[in-house]
Amino acid sequence: MIVSMAAYILRVFPAETAHRATIKLGSVFSGLIPRAEADDPRLAVSVLGRDFPNPIGLAAGFDKDAEVSDAMARFGFGFVECGTVTPRPQSGNPRPRLFRLPRDGAVINRMGFNNKGMENAARNLARRKDSGITGINIGTNKDSADRIADYAAAFSRLAPLADYVTVNVSSPNTPGLRGLQNREELARLLETLVVARGGMSVPLLLKIAPDLDAAALDAIAEVALAAGIEGLIVSNTTIARPALASPHRGEAGGLSGRPLFAPSTEILRQMRRRGGSRLVLVGVGGIASGADAYAKVRAGASLVQLYTALAYQGPGLVGRIKRELLDCLVRDRLASVGEAVGLDAL
């Protein structure tokens, strides 16, 4: 019943209304959501010092304020990433700011890190009851005078409450933010966060854009490895506009969904070749099937995340992807997801 209601809301209501209604449904009825059946052991992945029951995660952007991580885990996700969270609350960009492109299996958003701030997220994370793996995605306030200090503040407050922390420097909807992917700024940011981490065992991941050239990818890989962070999330939404058919195709913002699949998978493959197994890669962008998830794994991802396809297909998609991913492993005579990681990046 709850699953059907969530699927209906996501499909029928205006995009941002549907999102808020789904969050409300999940927060109120979390305990009534039937827990997905135990995962096949072949789907288990051990990375980042954590044992993931399966590699399918919910990407940041859905649960911005860490309100429903327990509920989403019950749908069968192997992990849930909350955020993006900024130190201070902010309302984000003016509405409308979220647009479905159904003919393209895509979404354009220019949300602008709308969230209730790190103190609210900390309270929500502290109230979690489920033992599922939960990450937190951190960002900077739009009007911040010192963006690196913003990241350090959010990290220090939220890292003790999360299984991993993702540093979001790649959203296209905060002016100037992507400049933090430049070598010098990125090195300073990651060094600051590694120092702030101190003796904590929480892994640090960096979320990068898909709109990067080879030189930028080289620099990011070198800086990430030198800083000693654990992984990369590849990738955020794109500012590119391939041929699109939907009426909202001209809206400003980041494009996600099916058109992002091929370019983000290629960036993933390139980063695997640069970092090898020294960086754990999380593949994001256009995943809507088990075959899509498997392609990301073979390109170098140990874990994958989705969001846009969930808005079109509903939470039943998670179970279907896991079943189809198992079929891919059987077809290729592989005993586990781990055996497939990076096979197409050699």
PDB file of N, CA, C and O in Angstrom, residues 209-253:
ATOM      1  N   ALA A 209      31.825  16.762 -11.239  1.00  0.00           N
ATOM      2  CA  ALA A 209      30.951  17.049 -12.365  1.00  0.00           C
ATOM      3  C   ALA A 209      31.287  16.144 -13.550  1.00  0.00           C
ATOM      4  O   ALA A 209      32.413  15.654 -13.667  1.00  0.00           O
ATOM      5  N   PRO A 210      30.314  15.956 -14.462  1.00  0.00           N
ATOM      6  CA  PRO A 210      30.608  15.202 -15.675  1.00  0.00           C
ATOM      7  C   PRO A 210      31.184  16.070 -16.790  1.00  0.00           C
ATOM      8  O   PRO A 210      31.588  15.549 -17.828  1.00  0.00           O
ATOM      9  N   ASP A 211      31.213  17.393 -16.571  1.00  0.00           N
ATOM     10  CA  ASP A 211      31.604  18.334 -17.624  1.00  0.00           C
ATOM     11  C   ASP A 211      33.062  18.739 -17.446  1.00  0.00           C
ATOM     12  O   ASP A 211      33.391  19.920 -17.326  1.00  0.00           O
ATOM     13  N   LEU A 212      33.946  17.757 -17.418  1.00  0.00           N
ATOM     14  CA  LEU A 212      35.360  18.006 -17.147  1.00  0.00           C
ATOM     15  C   LEU A 212      36.213  17.445 -18.277  1.00  0.00           C
ATOM     16  O   LEU A 212      35.936  16.360 -18.811  1.00  0.00           O
ATOM     17  N   ASP A 213      37.277  18.175 -18.613  1.00  0.00           N
ATOM     18  CA  ASP A 213      38.176  17.673 -19.656  1.00  0.00           C
ATOM     19  C   ASP A 213      39.257  16.791 -19.035  1.00  0.00           C
ATOM     20  O   ASP A 213      39.323  16.613 -17.813  1.00  0.00           O
ATOM     21  N   ALA A 214      40.108  16.242 -19.870  1.00  0.00           N
ATOM     22  CA  ALA A 214      41.117  15.291 -19.409  1.00  0.00           C
ATOM     23  C   ALA A 214      42.073  15.910 -18.394  1.00  0.00           C
ATOM     24  O   ALA A 214      42.453  15.264 -17.412  1.00  0.00           O
ATOM     25  N   ALA A 215      42.447  17.166 -18.611  1.00  0.00           N
ATOM     26  CA  ALA A 215      43.371  17.819 -17.679  1.00  0.00           C
ATOM     27  C   ALA A 215      42.737  17.974 -16.306  1.00  0.00           C
ATOM     28  O   ALA A 215      43.402  17.782 -15.282  1.00  0.00           O
ATOM     29  N   ALA A 216      41.449  18.322 -16.280  1.00  0.00           N
ATOM     30  CA  ALA A 216      40.760  18.460 -14.998  1.00  0.00           C
ATOM     31  C   ALA A 216      40.645  17.118 -14.296  1.00  0.00           C
ATOM     32  O   ALA A 216      40.798  17.027 -13.070  1.00  0.00           O
ATOM     33  N   LEU A 217      40.378  16.062 -15.042  1.00  0.00           N
ATOM     34  CA  LEU A 217      40.303  14.724 -14.450  1.00  0.00           C
ATOM     35  C   LEU A 217      41.653  14.303 -13.886  1.00  0.00           C
ATOM     36  O   LEU A 217      41.731  13.708 -12.804  1.00  0.00           O
ATOM     37  N   ASP A 218      42.707  14.609 -14.609  1.00  0.00           N
ATOM     38  CA  ASP A 218      44.057  14.313 -14.102  1.00  0.00           C
ATOM     39  C   ASP A 218      44.295  15.011 -12.766  1.00  0.00           C
ATOM     40  O   ASP A 218      44.789  14.407 -11.804  1.00  0.00           O
ATOM     41  N   ALA A 219      43.954  16.289 -12.726  1.00  0.00           N
ATOM     42  CA  ALA A 219      44.196  17.070 -11.519  1.00  0.00           C
ATOM     43  C   ALA A 219      43.391  16.542 -10.343  1.00  0.00           C
ATOM     44  O   ALA A 219      43.908  16.415  -9.221  1.00  0.00           O
ATOM     45  N   ILE A 220      42.122  16.213 -10.567  1.00  0.00           N
ATOM     46  CA  ILE A 220      41.276  15.715  -9.489  1.00  0.00           C
ATOM     47  C   ILE A 220      41.819  14.391  -8.954  1.00  0.00           C
ATOM     48  O   ILE A 220      41.885  14.182  -7.737  1.00  0.00           O
ATOM     49  N   ALA A 221      42.196  13.489  -9.849  1.00  0.00           N
ATOM     50  CA  ALA A 221      42.727  12.204  -9.405  1.00  0.00           C
ATOM     51  C   ALA A 221      44.005  12.398  -8.586  1.00  0.00           C
ATOM     52  O   ALA A 221      44.169  11.785  -7.523  1.00  0.00           O
ATOM     53  N   GLU A 222      44.880  13.254  -9.047  1.00  0.00           N
ATOM     54  CA  GLU A 222      46.144  13.476  -8.342  1.00  0.00           C
ATOM     55  C   GLU A 222      45.911  14.096  -6.967  1.00  0.00           C
ATOM     56  O   GLU A 222      46.512  13.674  -5.971  1.00  0.00           O
ATOM     57  N   VAL A 223      45.033  15.091  -6.908  1.00  0.00           N
ATOM     58  CA  VAL A 223      44.766  15.762  -5.636  1.00  0.00           C
ATOM     59  C   VAL A 223      44.071  14.816  -4.659  1.00  0.00           C
ATOM     60  O   VAL A 223      44.415  14.766  -3.469  1.00  0.00           O
ATOM     61  N   ALA A 224      43.099  14.052  -5.152  1.00  0.00           N
ATOM     62  CA  ALA A 224      42.376  13.125  -4.283  1.00  0.00           C
ATOM     63  C   ALA A 224      43.310  12.075  -3.696  1.00  0.00           C
ATOM     64  O   ALA A 224      43.254  11.755  -2.499  1.00  0.00           O
ATOM     65  N   LEU A 225      44.186  11.536  -4.525  1.00  0.00           N
ATOM     66  CA  LEU A 225      45.121  10.523  -4.050  1.00  0.00           C
ATOM     67  C   LEU A 225      46.122  11.116  -3.067  1.00  0.00           C
ATOM     68  O   LEU A 225      46.435  10.512  -2.039  1.00  0.00           O
ATOM     69  N   ALA A 226      46.600  12.309  -3.365  1.00  0.00           N
ATOM     70  CA  ALA A 226      47.579  12.948  -2.475  1.00  0.00           C
ATOM     71  C   ALA A 226      46.962  13.315  -1.132  1.00  0.00           C
ATOM     72  O   ALA A 226      47.615  13.228  -0.089  1.00  0.00           O
ATOM     73  N   ALA A 227      45.691  13.712  -1.148  1.00  0.00           N
ATOM     74  CA  ALA A 227      45.021  14.109   0.091  1.00  0.00           C
ATOM     75  C   ALA A 227      44.698  12.921   0.983  1.00  0.00           C
ATOM     76  O   ALA A 227      44.547  13.071   2.198  1.00  0.00           O
ATOM     77  N   GLY A 228      44.561  11.750   0.384  1.00  0.00           N
ATOM     78  CA  GLY A 228      44.251  10.564   1.167  1.00  0.00           C
ATOM     79  C   GLY A 228      42.769  10.354   1.425  1.00  0.00           C
ATOM     80  O   GLY A 228      42.397   9.663   2.378  1.00  0.00           O
ATOM     81  N   ILE A 229      41.913  10.942   0.569  1.00  0.00           N
ATOM     82  CA  ILE A 229      40.489  10.651   0.717  1.00  0.00           C
ATOM     83  C   ILE A 229      40.210   9.270   0.131  1.00  0.00           C
ATOM     84  O   ILE A 229      41.034   8.690  -0.583  1.00  0.00           O
ATOM     85  N   GLU A 230      39.035   8.754   0.431  1.00  0.00           N
ATOM     86  CA  GLU A 230      38.751   7.351   0.094  1.00  0.00           C
ATOM     87  C   GLU A 230      38.097   7.131  -1.260  1.00  0.00           C
ATOM     88  O   GLU A 230      38.198   6.038  -1.820  1.00  0.00           O
ATOM     89  N   GLY A 231      37.376   8.135  -1.782  1.00  0.00           N
ATOM     90  CA  GLY A 231      36.678   7.830  -3.026  1.00  0.00           C
ATOM     91  C   GLY A 231      36.109   9.040  -3.735  1.00  0.00           C
ATOM     92  O   GLY A 231      36.178  10.180  -3.274  1.00  0.00           O
ATOM     93  N   LEU A 232      35.521   8.757  -4.899  1.00  0.00           N
ATOM     94  CA  LEU A 232      34.886   9.756  -5.745  1.00  0.00           C
ATOM     95  C   LEU A 232      33.477   9.302  -6.106  1.00  0.00           C
ATOM     96  O   LEU A 232      33.240   8.105  -6.325  1.00  0.00           O
ATOM     97  N   ILE A 233      32.560  10.248  -6.186  1.00  0.00           N
ATOM     98  CA  ILE A 233      31.231   9.979  -6.721  1.00  0.00           C
ATOM     99  C   ILE A 233      31.164  10.614  -8.103  1.00  0.00           C
ATOM    100  O   ILE A 233      31.363  11.819  -8.258  1.00  0.00           O
ATOM    101  N   VAL A 234      30.906   9.787  -9.099  1.00  0.00           N
ATOM    102  CA  VAL A 234      30.961  10.186 -10.504  1.00  0.00           C
ATOM    103  C   VAL A 234      29.623   9.828 -11.172  1.00  0.00           C
ATOM    104  O   VAL A 234      29.357   8.669 -11.420  1.00  0.00           O
ATOM    105  N   SER A 235      28.738  10.797 -11.417  1.00  0.00           N
ATOM    106  CA  SER A 235      29.001  12.221 -11.335  1.00  0.00           C
ATOM    107  C   SER A 235      27.730  12.966 -10.928  1.00  0.00           C
ATOM    108  O   SER A 235      26.669  12.367 -10.794  1.00  0.00           O
ATOM    109  N   ASN A 236      27.878  14.280 -10.794  1.00  0.00           N
ATOM    110  CA  ASN A 236      26.741  15.150 -10.545  1.00  0.00           C
ATOM    111  C   ASN A 236      25.978  15.376 -11.849  1.00  0.00           C
ATOM    112  O   ASN A 236      26.286  14.765 -12.874  1.00  0.00           O
ATOM    113  N   THR A 237      25.011  16.285 -11.820  1.00  0.00           N
ATOM    114  CA  THR A 237      24.240  16.604 -13.022  1.00  0.00           C
ATOM    115  C   THR A 237      25.105  17.382 -14.008  1.00  0.00           C
ATOM    116  O   THR A 237      26.157  17.921 -13.664  1.00  0.00           O
ATOM    117  N   THR A 238      24.626  17.473 -15.245  1.00  0.00           N
ATOM    118  CA  THR A 238      25.396  18.124 -16.305  1.00  0.00           C
ATOM    119  C   THR A 238      24.744  19.425 -16.753  1.00  0.00           C
ATOM    120  O   THR A 238      23.521  19.562 -16.747  1.00  0.00           O
ATOM    121  N   ILE A 239      25.582  20.378 -17.163  1.00  0.00           N
ATOM    122  CA  ILE A 239      25.076  21.599 -17.773  1.00  0.00           C
ATOM    123  C   ILE A 239      24.993  21.462 -19.290  1.00  0.00           C
ATOM    124  O   ILE A 239      24.500  22.356 -19.972  1.00  0.00           O
ATOM    125  N   ALA A 240      25.479  20.346 -19.828  1.00  0.00           N
ATOM    126  CA  ALA A 240      25.379  20.091 -21.266  1.00  0.00           C
ATOM    127  C   ALA A 240      23.918  19.838 -21.646  1.00  0.00           C
ATOM    128  O   ALA A 240      23.116  19.411 -20.815  1.00  0.00           O
ATOM    129  N   ARG A 241      23.586  20.079 -22.882  1.00  0.00           N
ATOM    130  CA  ARG A 241      22.242  19.832 -23.377  1.00  0.00           C
ATOM    131  C   ARG A 241      22.307  19.040 -24.685  1.00  0.00           C
ATOM    132  O   ARG A 241      22.373  19.615 -25.777  1.00  0.00           O
ATOM    133  N   PRO A 242      22.299  17.705 -24.557  1.00  0.00           N
ATOM    134  CA  PRO A 242      22.198  16.893 -25.760  1.00  0.00           C
ATOM    135  C   PRO A 242      20.817  17.090 -26.377  1.00  0.00           C
ATOM    136  O   PRO A 242      19.975  17.810 -25.837  1.00  0.00           O
ATOM    137  N   ALA A 243      20.556  16.461 -27.497  1.00  0.00           N
ATOM    138  CA  ALA A 243      19.246  16.573 -28.137  1.00  0.00           C
ATOM    139  C   ALA A 243      18.171  16.021 -27.198  1.00  0.00           C
ATOM    140  O   ALA A 243      18.234  14.863 -26.778  1.00  0.00           O
ATOM    141  N   LEU A 244      17.196  16.857 -26.848  1.00  0.00           N
ATOM    142  CA  LEU A 244      16.126  16.484 -25.930  1.00  0.00           C
ATOM    143  C   LEU A 244      14.781  16.758 -26.589  1.00  0.00           C
ATOM    144  O   LEU A 244      14.657  17.677 -27.410  1.00  0.00           O
ATOM    145  N   ALA A 245      13.770  15.980 -26.194  1.00  0.00           N
ATOM    146  CA  ALA A 245      12.465  16.082 -26.831  1.00  0.00           C
ATOM    147  C   ALA A 245      11.391  16.732 -25.974  1.00  0.00           C
ATOM    148  O   ALA A 245      10.361  17.158 -26.479  1.00  0.00           O
ATOM    149  N   SER A 246      11.595  16.810 -24.672  1.00  0.00           N
ATOM    150  CA  SER A 246      10.556  17.262 -23.751  1.00  0.00           C
ATOM    151  C   SER A 246      10.408  18.785 -23.766  1.00  0.00           C
ATOM    152  O   SER A 246      11.370  19.512 -24.033  1.00  0.00           O
ATOM    153  N   PRO A 247       9.211  19.275 -23.451  1.00  0.00           N
ATOM    154  CA  PRO A 247       8.965  20.725 -23.497  1.00  0.00           C
ATOM    155  C   PRO A 247       9.866  21.550 -22.595  1.00  0.00           C
ATOM    156  O   PRO A 247      10.177  22.690 -22.918  1.00  0.00           O
ATOM    157  N   HIS A 248      10.306  21.019 -21.474  1.00  0.00           N
ATOM    158  CA  HIS A 248      11.125  21.786 -20.533  1.00  0.00           C
ATOM    159  C   HIS A 248      12.618  21.708 -20.844  1.00  0.00           C
ATOM    160  O   HIS A 248      13.442  22.092 -20.008  1.00  0.00           O
ATOM    161  N   ARG A 249      12.956  21.262 -22.043  1.00  0.00           N
ATOM    162  CA  ARG A 249      14.369  21.010 -22.345  1.00  0.00           C
ATOM    163  C   ARG A 249      15.237  22.265 -22.273  1.00  0.00           C
ATOM    164  O   ARG A 249      16.449  22.173 -22.088  1.00  0.00           O
ATOM    165  N   GLY A 250      14.635  23.450 -22.390  1.00  0.00           N
ATOM    166  CA  GLY A 250      15.410  24.674 -22.380  1.00  0.00           C
ATOM    167  C   GLY A 250      15.619  25.289 -21.010  1.00  0.00           C
ATOM    168  O   GLY A 250      16.274  26.334 -20.892  1.00  0.00           O
ATOM    169  N   GLU A 251      15.108  24.650 -19.953  1.00  0.00           N
ATOM    170  CA  GLU A 251      15.253  25.210 -18.612  1.00  0.00           C
ATOM    171  C   GLU A 251      16.715  25.173 -18.155  1.00  0.00           C
ATOM    172  O   GLU A 251      17.458  24.244 -18.469  1.00  0.00           O
ATOM    173  N   ALA A 252      17.082  26.187 -17.396  1.00  0.00           N
ATOM    174  CA  ALA A 252      18.431  26.232 -16.820  1.00  0.00           C
ATOM    175  C   ALA A 252      18.520  25.278 -15.636  1.00  0.00           C
ATOM    176  O   ALA A 252      17.528  25.003 -14.966  1.00  0.00           O
ATOM    177  N   GLY A 253      19.721  24.772 -15.383  1.00  0.00           N
ATOM    178  CA  GLY A 253      19.943  23.880 -14.253  1.00  0.00           C
ATOM    179  C   GLY A 253      20.731  22.652 -14.655  1.00  0.00           C
ATOM    180  O   GLY A 253      21.279  22.566 -15.756  1.00  0.00           O
TER     181      GLY A 253
END
